[in-house]
Amino acid sequence: MLQTPIDYLKGVGPNRADLLRKELGIHTYQDLINLFPNRYLDRTQYYKIHQLQRNNAEVQIVGQIINIKEVAQKRGKRLVATFKDDTGTMELIWFRGQKWIRENLKLNKPYVIFGKVNWFNGVFSMPHPDMELKEDHEKNLRSAMQPIYPSTEKHANRGITNRVINKIMQQLFLETKGRFVESLSPNIISELKLLSKSEAVLNIHFPKNQALLAQAQFRLKFEELFYIQLQLILKNLIHKSKIKGLPFTQVGTYFITFYKEHLPFELTNAQKRVLKEIRQDLGSNAQMNRLLQGDVGSGKTIVAFMSMLMALDNGFQACLMAPTEILSVQHYNGLLELSNKLNISMKLLTGSSNTSERKEIHKSLENGELDILIGTHALLEDKVKFKNLGLAIIDEQHRFGVEQRSKLWKKGPPKSSQNETSSSATPPHILVMTATPIPRTLAMSVYGDLDISVIDELPPGRQAIKTVHRYDTNRLKVFRFIRDEIDKGRQIYIVYPLIQESENMDYKDLMDGYESIVRDFPAPTYQISIVHGKMKPADKDYEMQRFIKGETNIMVATTVIEVGVNVPNASVMIIESAERFGLSQLHQLRGRVGRGAEQSYCILMTSHKLSSNSKKRIETMCRTNDGFEIAEVDLNLRGPGDIMGTQQSGVLNLKIADLLKDKDILQSARYYAKKVLQKDPRLVSPENKTILYTYKQLGKYKNIWNYIS
Ligand code: ADP
Ligand code: MG
């Protein structure tokens, strides 16, 4: 019945059906049912004039018109009526249709009026009110909560007004008798005390009152999120049971020696917990696909390193891929240091590795002499073949796409040794790390096929970074502050934006800035490094190394240093034109300081002209250091559409739920989806009949099996 084409609904002719299809994507009865109102006009409440607030709200009032007059204005005239109840007076205003109004409105008779209230010059007014004589109002039957459907002016101009939708919706309820097949299991319905499907659908379109409307919304949002979560979790389950991984059965000498003798510091509890989670994955028979989220400076690198040791202990190779050359070099140096007493062979491969280095690397990778390879996306080239890659780690996942992840999959060892010709590989375990946390609720929807670990604790002894906002006009004071910090032996970053479209102008800003800094901080007292995208990689690296070694005091750079760079002695981060950076970028940049024991500072320099969004970003940065909190604000400012991965995941096509506002419902939907699948992964029990049926109807069932084959 619900699959009936919309043309068959009484009152929908071929023309309207066409419009509904084209304009609103409504092809069937079902689609119409799922056209949910954006909002409702609450006509259950009556206001008194003295209760009106200056908030532009839509209100309903009972009163009488005591006089009507024409008022001349620039063009033409307007009609103004004085409207009165027992608490005060206000104005009703018409700019059009004045003749009809004059002739038909009755003075001194009770009316029910409805509309938006304006406040001007001490008087409340309502332009073009919806009005009805009180006696008629009482006779007419209608839902007191009037639904407003998502139709635009364009729709209206083509004849799909709110009233039309309302009418055909009523017709649909008549024809279907308002009975709709239940789509959730009796258990869930009774546990959550949900409305039945029919009650929910009725009350979403024709709410009896606020309470029932709220219940209907909850039920339908829950249902929508439940099936998305069901799909994601099922994908993950099938993945785990189908995709065999390389079992790392033992904790061996590398890991144990490192843990007992060379660990440079005590691991935080969060690091320990995450390592345990990874260890469990690696020891199971399934392939690990794990996302490690941890704020900047939370210590993801050591977790990555120790995971690699587990691979080595089981006779496998490991690799670590980072998005930039600088970061790869830094990882390489850092890991060399961590492993220097362990007799591990480790190499670096980047775009600037020369031919003989490459040859050497290719050879030692293939014959298994090389244990660990670190590098940029140069690792992904076809020529890079491992003897037996067991673990691939991707740092700063947000810089890479899903494709890169899957390229790494293919670099694993062949499926079985007897079958060397087979091109299919056993995928290595995959760990992706990101310091751009996305709120957990969103992560659940977007990366539902990844397991998630979170390092939610910073190493001890870190002092919170102090962040302040300064205007360009205060630059001299900022320079004085820099000088003091350098005198104390600290190092300083000064970062300029470099945004593709205006590259040349940005480049000029950077160079101008650099010159003025050189002027204010002259050699030989001060040494300054500069790093930007137009330099050769070798030069960049040279400058970077000088700064890392402490040979230079100030690093002037574009955002190339945004990701991962670790110089614990740097204690001040100055961000020029901070209003031009996004929140997650600002947070990443700030994360370059505060890595040592010293008090660190972040100074956000801006002009005086700030948009309200920029203000909010700057204000947020000054208020908190918490990456997850910042990610929430970012999400609220930008919407989920801008966040990596959301595009593919379907979470943006939600019909009624809202990822930002309905976090709690999402959480609960995920909980129940998990619970159902834990007990009955194939959804074959009688209890889950409705769920399986609905799931198939949604067309998602097939997708999943496609995904696997
Ligand atoms: P991120 O998570 O941003 O990649 P890193 O792994 O670069 O962070 O770690 C940041 C700094 O904190 C490094 O200097 C690292 O040596 C140090 N560190 C990591 N874990 C700990 C710990 N448990 N105790 C003390 N210092 C730590
Ligand atoms: Mg890092």
CSV table of C-alpha atoms in Angstrom, one decimal, residues 378-654:
chain,number,residue,atom,x,y,z
A,378,ALA,CA,55.5,7.6,-1.1
A,379,LEU,CA,54.8,4.4,0.8
A,380,LEU,CA,51.7,3.8,-1.3
A,381,GLU,CA,53.6,3.5,-4.6
A,382,ASP,CA,53.3,0.1,-6.3
A,383,LYS,CA,57.0,-0.4,-6.2
A,384,VAL,CA,56.9,-0.5,-2.4
A,385,LYS,CA,56.4,-4.2,-1.6
A,386,PHE,CA,56.7,-5.7,1.8
A,387,LYS,CA,57.7,-9.2,2.6
A,388,ASN,CA,55.1,-9.5,5.3
A,389,LEU,CA,53.5,-6.3,6.4
A,390,GLY,CA,51.6,-6.9,9.6
A,391,LEU,CA,50.7,-3.4,10.7
A,392,ALA,CA,50.2,-0.2,8.9
A,393,ILE,CA,49.7,3.0,10.9
A,394,ILE,CA,48.4,6.3,9.4
A,395,ASP,CA,49.1,9.4,11.4
A,396,GLU,CA,46.8,12.4,11.1
A,397,GLN,CA,44.1,10.4,9.3
A,398,HIS,CA,42.2,13.6,8.4
A,399,ARG,CA,44.8,14.4,5.8
A,400,PHE,CA,44.3,11.1,4.0
A,401,GLY,CA,41.2,9.7,2.3
A,402,VAL,CA,39.6,6.3,2.5
A,403,GLU,CA,41.4,5.4,-0.7
A,404,GLN,CA,44.8,5.5,0.9
A,405,ARG,CA,43.6,3.3,3.7
A,406,SER,CA,42.5,0.7,1.2
A,407,LYS,CA,45.8,1.0,-0.7
A,408,LEU,CA,47.6,-0.1,2.4
A,409,TRP,CA,45.3,-3.1,2.7
A,410,LYS,CA,46.7,-4.5,-0.5
A,411,LYS,CA,50.3,-4.4,0.8
A,412,GLY,CA,49.8,-7.3,3.2
A,413,PRO,CA,51.3,-10.7,2.7
A,414,PRO,CA,49.6,-13.2,0.2
A,415,LYS,CA,46.7,-15.1,1.6
A,416,SER,CA,48.5,-18.4,1.9
A,417,SER,CA,52.0,-19.4,1.2
A,418,GLN,CA,51.0,-22.3,-1.1
A,419,ASN,CA,49.2,-20.0,-3.3
A,420,GLU,CA,51.8,-17.4,-4.2
A,421,THR,CA,50.3,-16.5,-7.5
A,422,SER,CA,47.1,-15.3,-5.9
A,423,SER,CA,46.9,-11.5,-6.0
A,424,SER,CA,44.8,-11.2,-3.0
A,425,ALA,CA,46.6,-10.2,0.1
A,426,THR,CA,45.8,-10.7,3.8
A,427,PRO,CA,45.3,-7.1,4.9
A,428,PRO,CA,47.6,-5.8,7.5
A,429,HIS,CA,46.2,-4.5,10.7
A,430,ILE,CA,45.4,-0.8,10.3
A,431,LEU,CA,45.6,1.9,13.0
A,432,VAL,CA,44.7,5.4,12.0
A,433,MET,CA,45.5,8.2,14.4
A,434,THR,CA,44.1,11.6,14.5
A,435,ALA,CA,44.5,14.7,16.6
A,436,THR,CA,41.5,16.4,15.1
A,437,PRO,CA,39.0,14.7,17.2
A,438,ILE,CA,35.5,14.7,16.0
A,439,PRO,CA,32.8,14.5,18.6
A,440,ARG,CA,32.2,10.9,19.6
A,441,THR,CA,28.6,10.9,18.5
A,442,LEU,CA,29.6,12.0,15.0
A,443,ALA,CA,32.5,9.6,14.9
A,444,MET,CA,30.1,6.8,15.7
A,445,SER,CA,28.1,7.6,12.6
A,446,VAL,CA,30.9,8.5,10.3
A,447,TYR,CA,33.5,6.0,11.2
A,448,GLY,CA,31.1,3.3,12.3
A,449,ASP,CA,33.1,0.7,10.5
A,450,LEU,CA,36.2,1.5,12.6
A,451,ASP,CA,36.6,0.7,16.2
A,452,ILE,CA,37.5,3.8,18.2
A,453,SER,CA,40.1,4.2,20.9
A,454,VAL,CA,40.5,7.5,22.7
A,455,ILE,CA,43.4,8.9,24.7
A,456,ASP,CA,41.5,11.3,26.9
A,457,GLU,CA,44.3,12.2,29.3
A,458,LEU,CA,47.4,14.3,28.8
A,459,PRO,CA,50.8,13.2,30.2
A,460,PRO,CA,51.3,14.5,33.7
A,461,GLY,CA,53.1,17.8,34.4
A,462,ARG,CA,51.7,19.6,31.4
A,463,GLN,CA,50.6,23.1,32.2
A,464,ALA,CA,47.5,24.4,30.4
A,465,ILE,CA,48.5,26.7,27.5
A,466,LYS,CA,47.5,30.3,28.1
A,467,THR,CA,45.8,31.6,25.1
A,468,VAL,CA,45.1,35.3,24.5
A,469,HIS,CA,43.7,37.5,21.7
A,470,ARG,CA,45.7,40.5,20.6
A,471,TYR,CA,45.0,43.1,17.9
A,472,ASP,CA,47.6,43.9,15.3
A,473,THR,CA,47.9,47.3,16.8
A,474,ASN,CA,49.4,45.8,19.9
A,475,ARG,CA,52.2,44.1,18.0
A,476,LEU,CA,55.0,46.0,19.9
A,477,LYS,CA,53.9,44.6,23.2
A,478,VAL,CA,53.8,41.1,21.7
A,479,PHE,CA,57.3,41.6,20.4
A,480,ARG,CA,58.5,42.6,23.9
A,481,PHE,CA,56.9,39.5,25.3
A,482,ILE,CA,58.7,37.4,22.7
A,483,ARG,CA,62.0,38.9,23.7
A,484,ASP,CA,61.4,38.1,27.3
A,485,GLU,CA,60.7,34.5,26.5
A,486,ILE,CA,63.7,34.2,24.3
A,487,ASP,CA,65.8,35.6,27.2
A,488,LYS,CA,64.5,32.8,29.3
A,489,GLY,CA,65.8,30.3,26.7
A,490,ARG,CA,62.5,29.5,25.1
A,491,GLN,CA,61.7,29.3,21.4
A,492,ILE,CA,58.9,30.9,19.4
A,493,TYR,CA,56.7,30.0,16.5
A,494,ILE,CA,55.1,32.7,14.4
A,495,VAL,CA,52.6,31.3,11.9
A,496,TYR,CA,51.1,32.9,8.8
A,497,PRO,CA,48.1,31.7,6.9
A,498,LEU,CA,48.6,30.3,3.5
A,499,ILE,CA,45.5,29.6,1.7
A,500,GLN,CA,45.5,28.4,-1.9
A,501,GLU,CA,43.4,31.0,-3.6
A,502,SER,CA,45.3,34.0,-2.4
A,503,GLU,CA,48.7,32.3,-2.4
A,504,ASN,CA,50.7,35.2,-3.7
A,505,MET,CA,49.2,37.7,-1.3
A,506,ASP,CA,49.7,35.4,1.6
A,507,TYR,CA,53.3,34.8,0.5
A,508,LYS,CA,53.8,38.5,0.5
A,509,ASP,CA,52.4,38.8,4.0
A,510,LEU,CA,54.7,36.1,5.2
A,511,MET,CA,57.8,37.7,3.7
A,512,ASP,CA,56.8,41.2,5.0
A,513,GLY,CA,56.3,39.7,8.4
A,514,TYR,CA,59.6,37.9,8.2
A,515,GLU,CA,61.4,41.0,7.3
A,516,SER,CA,59.9,43.0,10.1
A,517,ILE,CA,60.8,40.2,12.5
A,518,VAL,CA,64.4,40.1,11.3
A,519,ARG,CA,64.5,43.9,11.8
A,520,ASP,CA,63.2,43.7,15.4
A,521,PHE,CA,65.2,40.6,16.3
A,522,PRO,CA,68.6,41.2,14.6
A,523,ALA,CA,71.4,38.7,14.2
A,524,PRO,CA,73.6,37.7,15.8
A,525,THR,CA,71.7,38.0,19.0
A,526,TYR,CA,68.7,36.3,17.5
A,527,GLN,CA,68.6,33.5,15.0
A,528,ILE,CA,65.5,33.0,12.9
A,529,SER,CA,64.3,30.1,10.8
A,530,ILE,CA,61.7,30.3,8.0
A,531,VAL,CA,59.8,27.5,6.5
A,532,HIS,CA,57.1,27.7,3.8
A,533,GLY,CA,55.6,25.7,1.0
A,534,LYS,CA,57.7,27.2,-1.8
A,535,MET,CA,60.9,26.0,-0.4
A,536,LYS,CA,62.7,22.8,-1.5
A,537,PRO,CA,62.0,19.9,0.9
A,538,ALA,CA,65.7,19.7,1.8
A,539,ASP,CA,65.8,23.4,2.7
A,540,LYS,CA,62.7,23.1,4.7
A,541,ASP,CA,64.2,20.2,6.6
A,542,TYR,CA,67.4,22.0,7.2
A,543,GLU,CA,65.6,25.0,8.7
A,544,MET,CA,63.3,22.7,10.7
A,545,GLN,CA,66.3,20.8,12.1
A,546,ARG,CA,68.0,24.0,13.1
A,547,PHE,CA,64.9,25.0,15.1
A,548,ILE,CA,64.6,21.5,16.6
A,549,LYS,CA,68.2,21.5,17.7
A,550,GLY,CA,67.7,24.9,19.3
A,551,GLU,CA,70.0,26.8,17.0
A,552,THR,CA,67.3,29.3,16.1
A,553,ASN,CA,65.0,31.2,18.4
A,554,ILE,CA,62.1,31.9,16.2
A,555,MET,CA,60.5,29.8,13.6
A,556,VAL,CA,58.5,31.9,11.0
A,557,ALA,CA,56.3,29.5,9.1
A,558,THR,CA,53.2,28.9,7.1
A,559,THR,CA,50.9,26.1,8.2
A,560,VAL,CA,53.3,23.4,7.1
A,561,ILE,CA,54.1,23.0,10.7
A,562,GLU,CA,50.5,22.5,11.7
A,563,VAL,CA,50.7,18.8,12.0
A,564,GLY,CA,52.6,16.8,14.6
A,565,VAL,CA,55.8,18.8,14.9
A,566,ASN,CA,57.4,18.3,18.3
A,567,VAL,CA,59.8,20.8,19.8
A,568,PRO,CA,59.3,20.7,23.6
A,569,ASN,CA,61.4,23.9,24.2
A,570,ALA,CA,59.1,26.0,22.1
A,571,SER,CA,56.7,27.8,24.4
A,572,VAL,CA,55.1,30.6,22.4
A,573,MET,CA,52.8,30.1,19.4
A,574,ILE,CA,51.9,33.4,17.6
A,575,ILE,CA,49.2,33.0,15.0
A,576,GLU,CA,49.0,35.9,12.5
A,577,SER,CA,45.6,36.7,11.0
A,578,ALA,CA,44.1,34.1,13.3
A,579,GLU,CA,40.6,35.0,12.1
A,580,ARG,CA,41.4,33.3,8.9
A,581,PHE,CA,42.0,29.9,10.4
A,582,GLY,CA,39.5,27.3,11.2
A,583,LEU,CA,39.1,26.1,14.7
A,584,SER,CA,40.7,22.7,14.3
A,585,GLN,CA,43.6,24.3,12.6
A,586,LEU,CA,44.1,26.8,15.4
A,587,HIS,CA,43.9,24.0,17.9
A,588,GLN,CA,46.5,22.0,15.9
A,589,LEU,CA,48.8,24.9,15.7
A,590,ARG,CA,48.5,25.7,19.4
A,591,GLY,CA,49.3,22.0,20.1
A,592,ARG,CA,52.9,22.7,18.9
A,593,VAL,CA,53.6,24.4,22.2
A,594,GLY,CA,52.9,23.2,25.7
A,595,ARG,CA,55.0,20.1,25.1
A,596,GLY,CA,57.6,20.8,27.7
A,597,ALA,CA,57.4,21.5,31.4
A,598,GLU,CA,57.4,25.3,30.9
A,599,GLN,CA,54.3,27.5,30.9
A,600,SER,CA,53.4,28.0,27.2
A,601,TYR,CA,51.4,30.7,25.5
A,602,CYS,CA,49.4,31.0,22.3
A,603,ILE,CA,48.7,34.5,21.0
A,604,LEU,CA,46.0,35.0,18.4
A,605,MET,CA,46.7,38.1,16.4
A,606,THR,CA,43.8,39.6,14.4
A,607,SER,CA,42.7,42.8,12.8
A,608,HIS,CA,39.8,44.8,14.4
A,609,LYS,CA,37.4,43.5,11.8
A,610,LEU,CA,36.0,40.2,12.9
A,611,SER,CA,33.0,38.4,11.7
A,612,SER,CA,30.8,36.9,14.4
A,613,ASN,CA,32.0,33.4,13.5
A,614,SER,CA,35.6,34.5,13.8
A,615,LYS,CA,34.9,36.0,17.1
A,616,LYS,CA,33.3,32.8,18.3
A,617,ARG,CA,36.3,30.8,17.2
A,618,ILE,CA,38.8,33.1,18.9
A,619,GLU,CA,36.7,33.2,22.0
A,620,THR,CA,36.5,29.4,22.1
A,621,MET,CA,40.3,29.1,21.7
A,622,CYS,CA,40.9,31.5,24.6
A,623,ARG,CA,38.4,29.7,26.8
A,624,THR,CA,39.5,26.0,26.4
A,625,ASN,CA,42.3,23.7,25.6
A,626,ASP,CA,40.1,20.7,25.2
A,627,GLY,CA,40.2,19.4,21.7
A,628,PHE,CA,36.9,17.6,22.0
A,629,GLU,CA,35.1,20.7,23.3
A,630,ILE,CA,36.6,22.6,20.4
A,631,ALA,CA,35.5,20.0,18.0
A,632,GLU,CA,31.9,20.4,19.3
A,633,VAL,CA,31.9,24.1,18.8
A,634,ASP,CA,33.4,23.6,15.3
A,635,LEU,CA,30.7,21.2,14.4
A,636,ASN,CA,28.1,23.7,15.6
A,637,LEU,CA,29.6,26.5,13.6
A,638,ARG,CA,30.2,24.6,10.4
A,639,GLY,CA,27.7,21.8,10.5
A,640,PRO,CA,28.6,18.2,10.0
A,641,GLY,CA,28.8,18.6,6.2
A,642,ASP,CA,32.3,20.0,6.4
A,643,ILE,CA,33.7,17.3,8.4
A,644,MET,CA,35.8,14.7,6.6
A,645,GLY,CA,34.0,11.5,6.0
A,646,THR,CA,30.4,12.7,6.6
A,647,GLN,CA,29.8,12.9,2.9
A,648,GLN,CA,30.1,9.2,2.4
A,649,SER,CA,28.3,8.1,5.5
A,650,GLY,CA,24.8,9.2,4.7
A,651,VAL,CA,24.4,10.9,8.1
A,652,LEU,CA,23.7,14.1,6.2
A,653,ASN,CA,20.5,12.8,4.6
A,654,LEU,CA,18.7,12.4,7.8
